[in-house]
Amino acid sequence: MLKVAIFQFSGTGNTYYISQLIQSEMREKRIICDLYAIESLKESNHFIDHYDVIGLGYPIYGSSIPRIVRKWIDGLRFRRDKRGFVFCTQMMYSGDGAAYGARLLRKKGYHILQQEHFNMPNNITDYKIFRTKKAISYEKIETKNSKKIQRFVKNILLEKGFLKGSNPISLALGLVQRVPYHQMERRLMNHAILLEPNCIKCGKCVEICPTKNFVFKEDLLKVRNRCMLCYRCINHCPVLALHINKKSLVDKPYHGPTMQFKIRDVMTHDPTNEVIDEMEL
Ligand SMILES: Cc1cc2nc3c(=O)[nH]c(=O)nc-3n(C[C@H](O)[C@H](O)[C@H](O)COP(=O)(O)O)c2cc1C
């Protein structure tokens, strides 16, 4: 039986949501499909040994890939025996968002079967230009994406390559966004998160940050220089005390793509994983 592992990073839930839809579509077709959270893995190569096909999912940041995902790909062993697929979530457009990740995986020897982009709600909630006035329609998110997921999974299984974002125009538009984004990422790494005095020191940001960018020191919350701009803490601070934009605060946080969404779920592996059980993790 075909064994698929999806490795995903999701700052605020969109990529996790799409990963889950892909997983359940695969399982409906009686394929073993396990879901891993990149942020809670120290080493992935020995997991990969157990699977035939590797999926990679991430959110788009300025047509680029979150730093944690780039590092994860860097740590992969070169191998020619694995097939892969790549998907990304974005609010609007990324040019070659999935193709960029696919290129990095190809350099590690992977044969990429599919690349796809999924449009999801925006999670940047402190910049006025990105704020959307409309309320989120959970129903629309589901109907919009479920047909696309069916097609995506079918094509992976038929090995009928659809490589979204690989044409020269997408590559050029991706590059135009990515170069300034990487410069901004380097600049913001050290001073991205601004902490307002209304902080209640509840420790939620300490608990949920994927890069451990927050620490308590002598009863004071300190922000370190490890931010990778995922917007998780900003959207889940109970008193909205965190932001990146110097000029404006968060007014309406983004709490994920479903009503029942819990941020802690994105941080851990799926408890129903079949191939590698909890004992080995
Ligand atoms: C720092 C940052 C940069 C982003 N850049 C883009 C972009 O270039 N194009 C786009 O369509 N969406 C962009 N987005 C929106 C996210 O890609 C989108 O909301 C994504 O689905 C979030 O996924 P997650 O909930 O799994 O973190 C950006 C978000 C962040 C936080």
Coordinates of C-alpha atoms and ligand atoms in Angstrom, one line a residue:
M1 CA 0.0 0.0 0.0
L2 CA 1.2 3.5 -0.9
K3 CA 2.5 5.4 2.1
V4 CA 2.4 9.2 2.1
A5 CA 3.8 11.6 4.7
I6 CA 2.9 15.2 4.7
F7 CA 5.3 17.6 6.5
Q8 CA 3.8 20.9 7.2
F9 CA 4.4 24.2 8.9
S10 CA 1.5 26.5 9.6
G11 CA 1.8 29.8 11.4
T12 CA -1.9 30.4 11.9
G13 CA -3.8 27.3 10.7
N14 CA -4.4 27.7 6.9
T15 CA -1.7 25.3 5.8
Y16 CA -2.6 22.9 8.5
Y17 CA -6.2 23.0 7.3
I18 CA -5.3 22.3 3.7
S19 CA -2.9 19.5 4.9
Q20 CA -5.7 17.9 6.8
L21 CA -8.0 18.0 3.7
I22 CA -5.3 16.4 1.6
Q23 CA -4.8 13.8 4.3
S24 CA -8.5 12.9 4.5
E25 CA -8.8 12.8 0.7
M26 CA -5.9 10.4 0.5
R27 CA -7.3 8.2 3.3
E28 CA -10.6 8.1 1.5
K29 CA -8.7 6.5 -1.4
R30 CA -7.3 4.0 1.1
I31 CA -3.8 5.4 1.1
I32 CA -1.8 5.6 4.3
C33 CA -1.3 9.3 4.9
D34 CA 0.4 10.7 8.0
L35 CA 0.7 14.3 9.0
Y36 CA 3.8 15.8 10.7
A37 CA 4.4 19.2 12.2
I38 CA 7.9 20.4 11.0
E39 CA 8.2 22.6 14.1
S40 CA 8.2 19.6 16.4
L41 CA 10.7 17.5 14.5
K42 CA 14.3 17.6 15.3
E43 CA 15.2 15.1 12.6
S44 CA 13.1 13.9 9.7
N45 CA 15.3 11.6 7.5
H46 CA 14.5 8.5 9.5
F47 CA 10.7 9.2 9.1
I48 CA 11.1 9.7 5.4
D49 CA 12.7 6.2 5.1
H50 CA 9.2 4.7 5.9
Y51 CA 7.2 6.5 3.2
D52 CA 7.0 6.4 -0.6
V53 CA 5.7 9.9 -1.3
I54 CA 6.6 13.0 0.7
G55 CA 4.3 16.1 0.8
L56 CA 5.5 19.5 1.8
G57 CA 3.1 22.3 2.8
Y58 CA 3.9 25.9 3.9
P59 CA 2.5 29.4 3.9
I60 CA 3.8 32.0 1.5
Y61 CA 5.8 34.9 2.9
G62 CA 6.6 37.4 0.1
S63 CA 6.8 34.6 -2.5
S64 CA 9.2 32.8 -0.2
I65 CA 9.1 30.0 2.3
P66 CA 9.2 30.4 6.1
R67 CA 12.7 30.1 7.4
I68 CA 11.9 27.0 9.5
V69 CA 10.9 25.2 6.3
R70 CA 14.0 26.3 4.4
K71 CA 16.0 24.9 7.3
W72 CA 14.0 21.7 7.3
I73 CA 14.7 21.2 3.6
D74 CA 18.4 21.9 4.2
G75 CA 18.5 19.1 6.7
L76 CA 17.2 16.5 4.3
R77 CA 19.5 13.8 3.0
F78 CA 20.0 13.6 -0.8
R79 CA 17.9 10.7 -2.2
R80 CA 16.7 9.8 -5.6
D81 CA 14.2 7.1 -4.5
K82 CA 11.4 9.4 -3.2
R83 CA 8.6 11.2 -5.0
G84 CA 7.1 14.4 -3.6
F85 CA 4.5 17.1 -3.9
V86 CA 4.5 20.6 -2.7
F87 CA 1.6 23.0 -1.8
C88 CA 1.5 26.4 -0.3
T89 CA -1.3 28.6 1.1
Q90 CA -1.4 32.3 0.3
M91 CA -3.9 35.2 0.6
M92 CA -3.7 36.2 -3.0
Y93 CA -0.6 35.6 -5.2
S94 CA 2.9 34.3 -4.9
G95 CA 4.1 33.7 -8.5
D96 CA 6.2 30.6 -8.0
G97 CA 5.4 29.9 -4.3
A98 CA 5.1 26.2 -4.6
A99 CA 7.7 25.9 -7.5
Y100 CA 10.3 27.5 -5.2
G101 CA 9.9 24.8 -2.5
A102 CA 9.8 22.2 -5.3
R103 CA 13.1 23.4 -6.7
L104 CA 14.7 23.1 -3.3
L105 CA 13.4 19.5 -2.9
R106 CA 14.6 18.6 -6.4
K107 CA 18.1 19.7 -5.4
K108 CA 17.8 17.0 -2.7
G109 CA 17.0 14.4 -5.4
Y110 CA 13.2 14.3 -5.0
H111 CA 11.0 13.7 -8.1
I112 CA 8.1 16.2 -7.8
L113 CA 4.8 15.0 -8.9
Q114 CA 2.6 18.1 -8.2
Q115 CA 2.8 21.7 -7.1
E116 CA -0.3 23.7 -6.1
H117 CA -1.4 27.0 -4.5
F118 CA -4.4 27.4 -2.2
N119 CA -5.9 30.8 -1.6
M120 CA -6.8 31.2 2.1
P121 CA -7.7 34.1 4.4
N122 CA -5.0 36.7 5.1
N123 CA -3.3 36.4 8.5
I124 CA -1.5 39.8 8.5
T125 CA -3.8 41.7 10.8
D126 CA -1.7 44.7 11.9
Y127 CA -1.2 46.4 8.5
K128 CA -4.2 48.4 7.5
I129 CA -3.7 47.8 3.8
F130 CA -4.2 44.1 4.3
R131 CA -7.2 44.3 6.5
T132 CA -10.4 42.8 5.0
K133 CA -13.7 44.2 6.1
K134 CA -15.7 41.1 5.2
A135 CA -16.3 38.4 7.8
I136 CA -14.7 35.1 7.1
S137 CA -17.0 32.6 5.3
Y138 CA -16.0 29.2 6.6
E139 CA -18.3 27.6 4.2
K140 CA -16.7 29.3 1.2
I141 CA -13.3 28.3 2.3
E142 CA -14.4 24.7 2.4
T143 CA -16.3 24.6 -0.9
K144 CA -13.6 26.6 -2.8
N145 CA -10.8 24.2 -1.7
S146 CA -12.5 20.8 -1.6
K147 CA -12.7 20.4 -5.4
K148 CA -9.2 21.6 -5.9
I149 CA -8.0 19.1 -3.3
Q150 CA -9.8 16.2 -5.0
R151 CA -8.0 17.1 -8.3
F152 CA -4.7 17.6 -6.6
V153 CA -4.8 14.2 -4.9
K154 CA -6.1 12.4 -8.0
N155 CA -3.2 13.9 -10.1
I156 CA -0.6 12.9 -7.4
L157 CA -1.9 9.3 -7.6
L158 CA -2.0 9.2 -11.4
E159 CA 1.4 10.8 -11.4
K160 CA -0.1 13.3 -13.8
G161 CA 2.2 16.3 -13.2
F162 CA 0.6 19.7 -12.7
L163 CA 3.4 22.0 -11.7
K164 CA 1.8 25.3 -10.7
G165 CA 4.0 28.3 -10.8
S166 CA 6.7 26.9 -13.0
N167 CA 6.2 29.0 -16.1
P168 CA 8.7 31.9 -16.7
I169 CA 6.2 34.7 -15.8
S170 CA 5.4 33.2 -12.4
L171 CA 9.1 32.6 -11.8
A172 CA 9.9 36.2 -12.6
L173 CA 7.0 37.6 -10.5
G174 CA 8.0 35.4 -7.6
L175 CA 11.6 36.5 -7.8
V176 CA 10.6 40.2 -7.8
Q177 CA 8.8 39.7 -4.5
R178 CA 11.2 37.3 -2.9
V179 CA 14.4 39.4 -3.2
P180 CA 13.0 42.4 -1.2
Y181 CA 11.2 40.0 1.2
H182 CA 14.5 38.2 2.1
Q183 CA 16.1 41.6 2.8
M184 CA 13.1 42.6 5.0
E185 CA 13.2 39.2 6.8
R186 CA 16.8 39.7 7.7
R187 CA 16.1 43.2 9.0
L188 CA 13.0 42.3 10.9
M189 CA 14.4 39.1 12.5
N190 CA 16.0 41.3 15.2
H191 CA 13.2 43.7 15.9
A192 CA 10.0 42.3 14.5
I193 CA 7.7 42.0 17.5
L194 CA 6.7 45.1 19.4
L195 CA 5.3 44.5 22.8
E196 CA 2.7 46.9 24.2
P197 CA 2.4 47.7 27.9
N198 CA -1.0 46.0 28.2
C199 CA 0.8 42.6 28.2
I200 CA -0.6 40.5 31.0
K201 CA 2.3 38.0 31.0
C202 CA 0.0 35.1 30.5
G203 CA 2.8 33.2 28.7
K204 CA 0.8 32.2 25.6
C205 CA 3.3 33.6 23.2
V206 CA 6.1 31.7 25.0
E207 CA 4.1 28.5 24.6
I208 CA 3.1 28.8 20.9
C209 CA 6.0 30.6 19.2
P210 CA 7.6 28.1 16.8
T211 CA 11.1 29.7 17.2
K212 CA 11.0 30.3 20.9
N213 CA 11.3 34.0 20.4
F214 CA 9.8 34.9 23.8
V215 CA 11.2 34.2 27.3
F216 CA 10.4 35.1 30.8
K217 CA 13.4 36.7 32.6
E218 CA 12.9 37.8 36.2
D219 CA 9.2 38.1 35.7
L220 CA 9.6 40.2 32.6
L221 CA 8.6 39.0 29.1
K222 CA 11.6 39.4 26.8
V223 CA 11.5 39.3 23.0
R224 CA 14.5 37.7 21.4
N225 CA 15.8 38.0 17.8
R226 CA 14.4 34.9 16.2
C227 CA 11.1 36.0 14.7
M228 CA 10.2 34.5 11.3
L229 CA 7.1 36.6 10.8
C230 CA 4.5 33.8 11.1
Y231 CA 2.0 36.0 12.9
R232 CA 0.9 33.3 15.3
C233 CA 1.6 35.2 18.5
I234 CA 0.2 38.4 17.1
N235 CA -3.1 36.7 16.3
H236 CA -3.4 34.7 19.5
C237 CA -2.3 37.1 22.1
P238 CA -5.4 37.4 24.3
V239 CA -4.9 41.2 24.8
L240 CA -3.5 42.0 21.3
A241 CA -0.3 43.3 22.8
L242 CA 1.9 42.2 20.0
H243 CA 2.4 43.6 16.5
I244 CA 5.0 44.1 13.8
N245 CA 3.8 47.3 12.2
K246 CA 5.1 50.3 14.1
K247 CA 2.1 52.4 13.2
S248 CA -0.9 50.2 14.0
L249 CA -2.1 47.5 16.3
V250 CA -4.2 44.5 15.6
D251 CA -7.9 45.2 15.6
K252 CA -9.4 41.9 14.4
P253 CA -7.1 38.9 15.0
Y254 CA -7.2 35.9 12.7
H255 CA -8.2 32.8 14.6
G256 CA -8.0 30.2 11.9
P257 CA -9.9 28.7 9.0
T258 CA -12.6 26.9 11.0
M259 CA -14.8 27.8 13.9
Q260 CA -13.4 25.0 16.0
F261 CA -9.8 25.7 15.1
K262 CA -7.2 25.3 18.0
I263 CA -3.7 26.8 17.4
R264 CA -2.0 24.1 19.4
D265 CA -3.1 21.5 16.8
V266 CA -0.8 22.9 14.2
M267 CA 2.2 22.4 16.5
T268 CA 2.0 18.7 16.9
H269 CA 1.8 15.5 14.7
D270 CA -1.5 14.1 13.9
P271 CA -2.5 11.6 16.6
T272 CA -4.0 9.2 14.0
N273 CA -0.6 8.7 12.2
E274 CA -0.2 5.1 11.3
V275 CA 3.3 4.4 10.2
I276 CA 5.4 5.9 13.0
D277 CA 3.7 5.6 16.3
E278 CA 4.0 7.9 19.3
M279 CA 6.5 5.6 20.9
E280 CA 9.0 6.4 18.2
L281 CA 8.4 10.2 18.0
Ligands
LIG1 C1 5.1 37.7 6.5 C2 4.0 37.3 5.6 C3 4.1 37.5 4.2 C4 3.1 37.1 3.4 N1 3.2 37.3 2.0 C5 2.3 36.9 1.2 C6 2.4 37.0 -0.2 O1 3.5 37.4 -0.7 N2 1.4 36.6 -1.0 C7 0.2 36.1 -0.5 O2 -0.7 35.9 -1.3 N3 0.1 36.0 0.8 C8 1.0 36.3 1.7 N4 0.9 36.2 3.0 C9 -0.4 35.6 3.5 C10 -0.2 34.1 3.9 O3 0.6 33.4 3.0 C11 -1.5 33.4 4.1 O4 -2.4 34.0 4.9 C12 -1.3 31.9 4.5 O5 -2.4 31.2 4.1 C13 -1.0 31.8 6.0 O6 -0.9 30.4 6.3 P1 -0.8 29.8 7.8 O7 -2.1 30.1 8.4 O8 -0.6 28.3 7.5 O9 0.3 30.4 8.5 C14 1.9 36.5 3.9 C15 1.8 36.4 5.3 C16 2.8 36.7 6.1 C17 2.6 36.5 7.6

